Short mmCIF file of C-alpha atoms in Angstrom, two decimals:
data_model
loop_
_atom_site.label_atom_id
_atom_site.label_comp_id
_atom_site.label_asym_id
_atom_site.label_seq_id
_atom_site.Cartn_x
_atom_site.Cartn_y
_atom_site.Cartn_z
CA GLY V 1 70.02 -20.26 -141.42
CA THR V 2 66.85 -18.61 -140.17
CA GLY V 3 64.63 -20.77 -142.37
CA SER V 4 66.01 -24.02 -141.02
CA SER V 5 65.66 -22.75 -137.44
CA ILE V 6 61.99 -21.93 -138.02
CA LEU V 7 61.43 -25.35 -139.62
CA SER V 8 63.12 -27.04 -136.67
CA SER V 9 60.92 -25.15 -134.22
CA LEU V 10 57.77 -26.12 -136.13
CA GLN V 11 58.84 -29.77 -136.11
CA ASP V 12 59.40 -29.64 -132.35
CA LEU V 13 55.94 -28.11 -131.92
CA PHE V 14 54.41 -30.81 -134.12
CA TRP V 15 55.95 -33.66 -132.15
CA LEU V 16 54.97 -32.06 -128.84
CA SER V 17 51.40 -31.85 -130.08
CA LYS V 18 51.46 -35.47 -131.21
CA SER V 19 52.78 -36.54 -127.83
CA LYS V 20 49.96 -34.70 -126.05
CA VAL V 21 47.35 -36.25 -128.33
CA GLU V 22 48.72 -39.73 -127.64
CA LYS V 23 48.64 -39.09 -123.90
CA GLN V 24 45.00 -38.00 -124.11
CA LEU V 25 44.14 -41.11 -126.12
CA GLN V 26 45.83 -43.23 -123.45
CA ILE V 27 43.76 -41.55 -120.74
CA ILE V 28 40.52 -42.06 -122.72
CA SER V 29 41.31 -45.73 -123.33
CA VAL V 30 41.89 -46.39 -119.63
CA LEU V 31 38.87 -44.34 -118.55
CA GLN V 32 36.50 -46.32 -120.78
CA TRP V 33 37.73 -49.56 -119.22
CA VAL V 34 37.40 -48.24 -115.67
CA LEU V 35 33.82 -47.14 -116.38
CA THR V 36 33.13 -50.52 -117.99
CA PHE V 37 34.43 -52.27 -114.87
CA LEU V 38 32.45 -50.10 -112.47
CA ILE V 39 29.13 -49.21 -114.11
CA MET V 40 28.59 -50.70 -117.57
CA GLY V 41 26.62 -53.73 -116.37
CA VAL V 42 24.19 -51.74 -114.22
CA ALA V 43 23.93 -48.91 -116.79
CA CYS V 44 23.09 -51.29 -119.66
CA THR V 45 20.47 -53.06 -117.53
CA LEU V 46 18.76 -49.77 -116.67
CA ILE V 47 18.87 -48.56 -120.27
CA LEU V 48 17.35 -51.82 -121.48
CA MET V 49 14.54 -51.54 -118.92
CA TYR V 50 13.91 -47.93 -120.01
CA ILE V 51 13.75 -48.88 -123.71
CA LEU V 52 11.12 -51.52 -122.84
CA CYS V 53 8.91 -48.67 -121.65
CA THR V 54 9.27 -46.62 -124.84
CA ASP V 55 8.08 -46.92 -128.44
CA CYS V 56 11.33 -48.75 -129.20
CA TRP V 57 10.39 -51.63 -126.91
CA ALA V 58 10.68 -54.13 -129.77
CA ILE V 59 14.45 -53.60 -129.94
CA ALA V 60 14.85 -54.43 -126.25
CA ALA V 61 12.46 -57.39 -126.60
CA LEU V 62 14.48 -58.82 -129.48
CA TYR V 63 17.71 -58.50 -127.49
CA LEU V 64 16.11 -60.18 -124.45
CA ALA V 65 14.92 -63.04 -126.67
CA TRP V 66 18.47 -63.38 -127.99
CA LEU V 67 19.78 -63.28 -124.42
CA VAL V 68 17.60 -66.24 -123.41
CA PHE V 69 18.73 -68.19 -126.49
CA ASP V 70 22.40 -67.33 -125.88
CA TRP V 71 22.37 -67.69 -122.08
CA ASN V 72 24.75 -70.67 -121.82
CA THR V 73 27.34 -69.44 -124.32
CA PRO V 74 29.65 -68.00 -121.62
CA LYS V 75 29.81 -71.47 -120.03
CA LYS V 76 30.93 -72.99 -123.34
CA GLY V 77 34.04 -71.00 -124.07
CA GLY V 78 32.27 -67.76 -124.92
CA ARG V 79 32.51 -65.95 -128.23
CA ARG V 80 35.89 -64.28 -128.61
CA SER V 81 36.54 -61.75 -131.36
CA LYS V 82 40.01 -61.41 -132.87
CA TRP V 83 38.95 -57.99 -134.16
CA VAL V 84 38.00 -56.70 -130.68
CA ARG V 85 41.15 -58.14 -129.09
CA ASN V 86 43.25 -56.20 -131.63
CA TRP V 87 41.56 -52.82 -131.24
CA ALA V 88 44.04 -49.92 -131.30
CA ILE V 89 42.52 -48.65 -128.05
CA TRP V 90 44.17 -51.50 -126.16
CA ARG V 91 47.60 -50.39 -127.34
CA TYR V 92 46.93 -46.94 -125.88
CA PHE V 93 45.68 -48.69 -122.73
CA ARG V 94 48.98 -50.64 -122.56
CA ASP V 95 51.14 -47.57 -123.05
CA TYR V 96 49.40 -45.51 -120.36
CA PHE V 97 51.09 -47.49 -117.55
CA PRO V 98 52.91 -49.13 -119.47
CA ILE V 99 52.06 -52.85 -119.22
CA ARG V 100 54.49 -55.59 -120.29
CA LEU V 101 54.17 -59.37 -120.59
CA VAL V 102 57.31 -61.40 -119.88
CA LYS V 103 57.59 -64.99 -121.11
CA THR V 104 60.02 -67.27 -119.26
CA HIS V 105 59.19 -70.70 -120.77
CA ASN V 106 57.51 -72.18 -123.81
CA LEU V 107 54.07 -73.75 -123.48
CA LEU V 108 53.16 -76.91 -125.39
CA THR V 109 50.02 -76.69 -127.51
CA THR V 110 49.29 -80.34 -126.69
CA ARG V 111 48.58 -79.44 -123.06
CA ASN V 112 45.98 -77.35 -121.26
CA TYR V 113 46.90 -74.87 -118.54
CA ILE V 114 45.59 -73.03 -115.51
CA PHE V 115 47.45 -69.77 -114.91
CA GLY V 116 47.33 -68.54 -111.32
CA TYR V 117 47.44 -64.73 -111.53
CA HIS V 118 48.75 -62.75 -108.55
CA PRO V 119 48.03 -60.25 -107.07
CA HIS V 120 44.44 -59.22 -107.75
CA GLY V 121 44.92 -55.48 -107.31
CA ILE V 122 41.79 -53.33 -107.44
CA MET V 123 40.76 -54.15 -111.03
CA GLY V 124 43.25 -56.71 -112.33
CA LEU V 125 44.42 -54.30 -115.02
CA GLY V 126 47.47 -56.36 -115.95
CA ALA V 127 45.42 -59.53 -116.24
CA PHE V 128 42.94 -57.86 -118.57
CA CYS V 129 45.47 -56.15 -120.84
CA ASN V 130 47.78 -59.16 -121.15
CA PHE V 131 45.26 -61.94 -121.61
CA SER V 132 42.02 -60.36 -122.91
CA THR V 133 43.65 -58.23 -125.58
CA GLU V 134 46.59 -58.63 -127.96
CA ALA V 135 48.21 -55.37 -126.85
CA THR V 136 51.21 -57.12 -125.27
CA GLY V 137 51.42 -59.88 -127.87
CA VAL V 138 50.22 -62.89 -125.90
CA SER V 139 49.39 -64.86 -129.08
CA GLN V 140 52.84 -64.16 -130.53
CA LYS V 141 54.66 -65.03 -127.33
CA PHE V 142 52.63 -68.20 -126.76
CA PRO V 143 51.65 -69.36 -130.27
CA GLY V 144 48.82 -71.87 -130.38
CA ILE V 145 47.65 -71.05 -126.83
CA ARG V 146 44.13 -69.63 -126.33
CA PRO V 147 43.91 -67.54 -123.13
CA TYR V 148 40.64 -67.30 -121.20
CA LEU V 149 40.54 -64.79 -118.35
CA ALA V 150 38.06 -66.00 -115.72
CA THR V 151 35.97 -63.44 -113.84
CA LEU V 152 32.81 -63.26 -111.72
CA ALA V 153 29.92 -65.26 -113.19
CA GLY V 154 27.53 -62.46 -112.21
CA ASN V 155 29.03 -60.23 -114.92
CA PHE V 156 27.60 -62.55 -117.56
CA ARG V 157 24.05 -61.95 -116.35
CA MET V 158 24.35 -58.29 -117.33
CA PRO V 159 23.06 -57.41 -120.82
CA ILE V 160 25.59 -56.01 -123.32
CA LEU V 161 28.40 -56.28 -120.76
CA ARG V 162 28.40 -60.07 -121.15
CA ASP V 163 28.88 -59.79 -124.91
CA TYR V 164 31.62 -57.21 -124.50
CA LEU V 165 33.49 -59.44 -122.04
CA MET V 166 33.12 -62.57 -124.17
CA SER V 167 34.56 -60.76 -127.19
CA GLY V 168 37.85 -60.48 -125.30
CA GLY V 169 37.95 -64.17 -124.39
CA ILE V 170 36.70 -63.65 -120.83
CA CYS V 171 34.71 -66.48 -119.21
CA PRO V 172 32.90 -67.10 -115.90
CA VAL V 173 35.07 -68.38 -113.08
CA ASN V 174 32.82 -71.33 -112.25
CA ARG V 175 33.20 -75.08 -112.50
CA ASP V 176 30.89 -75.54 -115.53
CA SER V 177 32.83 -73.06 -117.64
CA ILE V 178 36.28 -74.31 -116.62
CA ASP V 179 35.28 -77.98 -117.05
CA TYR V 180 34.03 -77.27 -120.57
CA ILE V 181 37.15 -75.43 -121.69
CA LEU V 182 39.54 -78.00 -120.24
CA SER V 183 37.64 -81.12 -121.38
CA LYS V 184 35.59 -80.27 -124.50
CA ASN V 185 37.61 -77.56 -126.23
CA GLY V 186 40.67 -79.51 -127.31
CA SER V 187 44.18 -78.63 -126.14
CA GLY V 188 46.16 -75.41 -126.07
CA ASN V 189 43.74 -73.67 -123.67
CA ALA V 190 44.97 -71.50 -120.80
CA ILE V 191 42.49 -70.36 -118.15
CA ILE V 192 43.73 -67.40 -116.14
CA ILE V 193 42.34 -67.43 -112.59
CA VAL V 194 42.97 -64.52 -110.23
CA VAL V 195 43.36 -66.90 -107.31
CA GLY V 196 43.19 -64.37 -104.46
CA GLY V 197 39.87 -62.97 -105.67
CA ALA V 198 37.91 -60.39 -103.71
CA ALA V 199 39.60 -61.28 -100.41
CA GLU V 200 42.98 -60.36 -101.83
CA SER V 201 41.73 -57.07 -103.27
CA LEU V 202 40.91 -55.87 -99.74
CA ASN V 203 44.59 -55.82 -98.83
CA CYS V 204 46.14 -54.43 -101.99
CA THR V 205 47.98 -51.18 -101.48
CA PRO V 206 51.11 -49.58 -102.96
CA GLY V 207 54.34 -51.02 -101.62
CA LYS V 208 52.74 -54.27 -100.46
CA ASN V 209 53.43 -57.64 -102.09
CA SER V 210 51.10 -60.19 -100.56
CA VAL V 211 48.88 -62.92 -101.97
CA THR V 212 45.90 -64.81 -100.57
CA LEU V 213 46.81 -68.40 -101.38
CA LYS V 214 47.27 -70.68 -98.36
CA ASN V 215 43.67 -71.86 -98.32
CA ARG V 216 42.93 -71.38 -102.02
CA LYS V 217 43.21 -74.93 -103.36
CA GLY V 218 40.19 -75.32 -105.63
CA PHE V 219 42.19 -74.37 -108.74
CA VAL V 220 44.71 -77.11 -107.93
CA LYS V 221 41.92 -79.69 -107.65
CA LEU V 222 40.54 -78.57 -111.02
CA ALA V 223 44.01 -78.92 -112.56
CA LEU V 224 44.33 -82.47 -111.21
CA ARG V 225 40.88 -83.49 -112.43
CA HIS V 226 41.73 -82.38 -115.96
CA GLY V 227 45.47 -82.97 -116.02
CA ALA V 228 46.02 -79.27 -116.76
CA ASP V 229 49.47 -77.89 -115.97
CA LEU V 230 49.68 -75.10 -113.40
CA VAL V 231 51.52 -71.90 -114.30
CA PRO V 232 52.36 -69.27 -111.63
CA VAL V 233 52.04 -65.67 -112.82
CA TYR V 234 53.12 -62.61 -110.86
CA SER V 235 52.30 -59.06 -111.90
CA PHE V 236 54.82 -56.58 -110.51
CA GLY V 237 53.20 -53.17 -110.06
CA GLU V 238 49.57 -54.32 -109.99
CA ASN V 239 49.16 -52.98 -106.45
CA GLU V 240 50.78 -49.63 -107.26
CA VAL V 241 48.15 -48.12 -109.55
CA TYR V 242 45.50 -47.34 -106.90
CA LYS V 243 45.55 -46.23 -103.28
CA GLN V 244 43.04 -47.87 -100.96
CA VAL V 245 41.64 -47.31 -97.49
CA ILE V 246 42.49 -50.53 -95.62
CA PHE V 247 40.06 -51.45 -92.83
CA GLU V 248 41.52 -53.41 -89.94
CA GLU V 249 40.22 -56.87 -89.08
CA GLY V 250 37.28 -56.55 -86.70
CA SER V 251 36.34 -53.04 -87.83
CA TRP V 252 32.87 -52.21 -89.15
CA GLY V 253 34.31 -51.44 -92.56
CA ARG V 254 35.92 -54.86 -92.92
CA TRP V 255 32.69 -56.49 -91.66
CA VAL V 256 30.69 -54.80 -94.44
CA GLN V 257 33.28 -55.79 -97.05
CA LYS V 258 33.24 -59.43 -95.98
CA LYS V 259 29.43 -59.55 -96.02
CA PHE V 260 29.40 -58.26 -99.61
CA GLN V 261 32.12 -60.74 -100.54
CA LYS V 262 30.19 -63.67 -99.04
CA HIS V 263 26.76 -62.91 -100.49
CA ILE V 264 27.51 -61.09 -103.76
CA GLY V 265 30.97 -62.31 -104.73
CA PHE V 266 32.86 -59.03 -104.68
CA ALA V 267 34.09 -56.76 -101.92
CA PRO V 268 33.48 -53.00 -102.16
CA CYS V 269 36.76 -51.12 -101.81
CA ILE V 270 37.28 -47.45 -100.99
CA PHE V 271 40.05 -46.47 -103.37
CA HIS V 272 41.26 -43.63 -105.55
CA GLY V 273 43.67 -42.89 -108.32
CA ARG V 274 44.45 -39.65 -110.10
CA GLY V 275 42.09 -37.09 -111.60
CA LEU V 276 41.14 -36.86 -115.26
CA PHE V 277 42.97 -33.58 -115.87
CA SER V 278 45.73 -33.68 -113.27
CA SER V 279 47.82 -36.35 -111.58
CA ASN V 280 47.81 -34.19 -108.43
CA THR V 281 44.08 -34.59 -107.83
CA TRP V 282 42.01 -37.61 -106.80
CA GLY V 283 39.89 -39.51 -109.29
CA LEU V 284 39.06 -42.87 -110.85
CA LEU V 285 41.98 -43.04 -113.25
CA PRO V 286 44.77 -45.36 -112.08
CA TYR V 287 48.20 -43.89 -111.58
CA SER V 288 50.49 -44.43 -114.55
CA LYS V 289 52.83 -46.91 -112.85
CA PRO V 290 54.48 -49.73 -114.82
CA ILE V 291 52.91 -53.20 -114.57
CA THR V 292 55.09 -56.14 -115.60
CA THR V 293 53.44 -59.56 -115.73
CA VAL V 294 55.83 -62.50 -115.57
CA VAL V 295 54.55 -65.91 -116.71
CA GLY V 296 56.51 -68.61 -114.89
CA GLU V 297 57.48 -72.20 -115.59
CA PRO V 298 54.58 -74.68 -116.01
CA ILE V 299 54.21 -77.37 -113.36
CA THR V 300 53.33 -80.73 -114.89
CA ILE V 301 50.13 -82.06 -113.31
CA PRO V 302 48.87 -85.66 -113.67
CA LYS V 303 45.23 -86.39 -114.48
CA ILE V 304 43.45 -87.78 -111.41
CA ASP V 305 39.66 -88.05 -111.68
CA ASN V 306 39.06 -87.88 -107.94
CA PRO V 307 42.13 -86.42 -106.25
CA CYS V 308 42.35 -86.86 -102.49
CA GLN V 309 43.21 -84.02 -100.15
CA ARG V 310 46.77 -85.24 -99.74
CA GLU V 311 47.34 -85.02 -103.49
CA VAL V 312 45.78 -81.55 -103.68
CA ASP V 313 47.94 -80.36 -100.77
CA PHE V 314 51.09 -81.79 -102.37
CA TYR V 315 50.67 -79.99 -105.70
CA HIS V 316 49.45 -76.85 -103.96
CA SER V 317 52.70 -76.71 -101.97
CA ILE V 318 54.71 -77.12 -105.19
CA TYR V 319 52.74 -74.27 -106.73
CA VAL V 320 53.32 -71.96 -103.75
CA ASP V 321 57.06 -72.68 -103.82
CA SER V 322 57.17 -72.00 -107.58
CA LEU V 323 55.38 -68.67 -107.15
CA ILE V 324 57.78 -67.56 -104.41
CA LYS V 325 60.79 -68.56 -106.54
CA LEU V 326 59.36 -66.63 -109.50
CA PHE V 327 58.89 -63.54 -107.33
CA ASP V 328 62.39 -63.78 -105.86
CA LYS V 329 64.02 -64.27 -109.26
CA TYR V 330 62.49 -61.20 -110.90
CA LYS V 331 61.81 -58.76 -108.02
CA SER V 332 65.06 -56.83 -108.33
CA LYS V 333 64.64 -56.52 -112.12
CA PHE V 334 61.36 -54.68 -111.66
CA GLY V 335 62.23 -52.17 -108.97
CA LEU V 336 61.98 -54.12 -105.72
CA PRO V 337 64.85 -54.51 -103.24
CA GLU V 338 66.52 -57.90 -102.78
CA THR V 339 65.21 -57.91 -99.21
CA GLU V 340 61.56 -57.80 -100.35
CA VAL V 341 59.63 -60.93 -99.31
CA LEU V 342 56.39 -62.17 -100.86
CA GLU V 343 53.80 -62.51 -98.10
CA VAL V 344 51.61 -65.61 -98.58
CA ASN V 345 48.39 -65.51 -96.54
#
């Protein structure tokens, strides 16, 4: 009757409202991470300097004293927080795109691992969501494995930001940190290295599947020195969430980017996503395109204290072949044509 029709209409209105609220929460969750990535380090440093010049200077002084005392913690596995990794905000972050983690093989807890993550994208959104939070269930899919996402060491010199990053299990991508985790932290550790780094980010653009890998062999040498198995990881859709202005080789723009990359460790990119209130305008929010991260089969690596170049080259070639096979096996399942070829530079 009329009463049931009115009730049905009210229910439809309620669920529509709930859907809109969830979408706004997803946008907020992604926006806070984008701002963290872009400005949190510099902003916290400036705020701390300002507080030192006010009547509340003692608060800043106490934090700086703690910072000196705690300076080497990032190099020793950091200080992860299960509570932070399970925040509800990360589930909204996951659902905005959405982001999925696909397991193809079991990982033994008696071994250590180095995951090679490809491609970098602009911000490595898939790497962060899958391995620095529990939003996609990494601990359930790989029980007994502790993931450590490695990022620029310079981030850990920034006050507040360093503590925020460590709470998610993020560590500096330098030899001291990796050596500690793989040699003094027991077994069951997995360090995720975005192998292509800043150089790869300069070429990421929608529709392009390319990785910077041919001359990136340091991670293979580290794996050999510690006997850590190598695991290829490919994130389908990572390059789709932002559009970037690509400067040609030899142009002034590419020259500036390479200078920043060489001296600072990151390359400034000119990119854009969608606006905060409309997907038809430009802004800092990534486009809501699906990102599917596939963790491949581990490659058993022997422990060699001082591997020679021939040994590094041999296992590097095995890794490259494994990554290409992983890409070819899953590309059609995640929206790419069978003719798509992974470009290895």
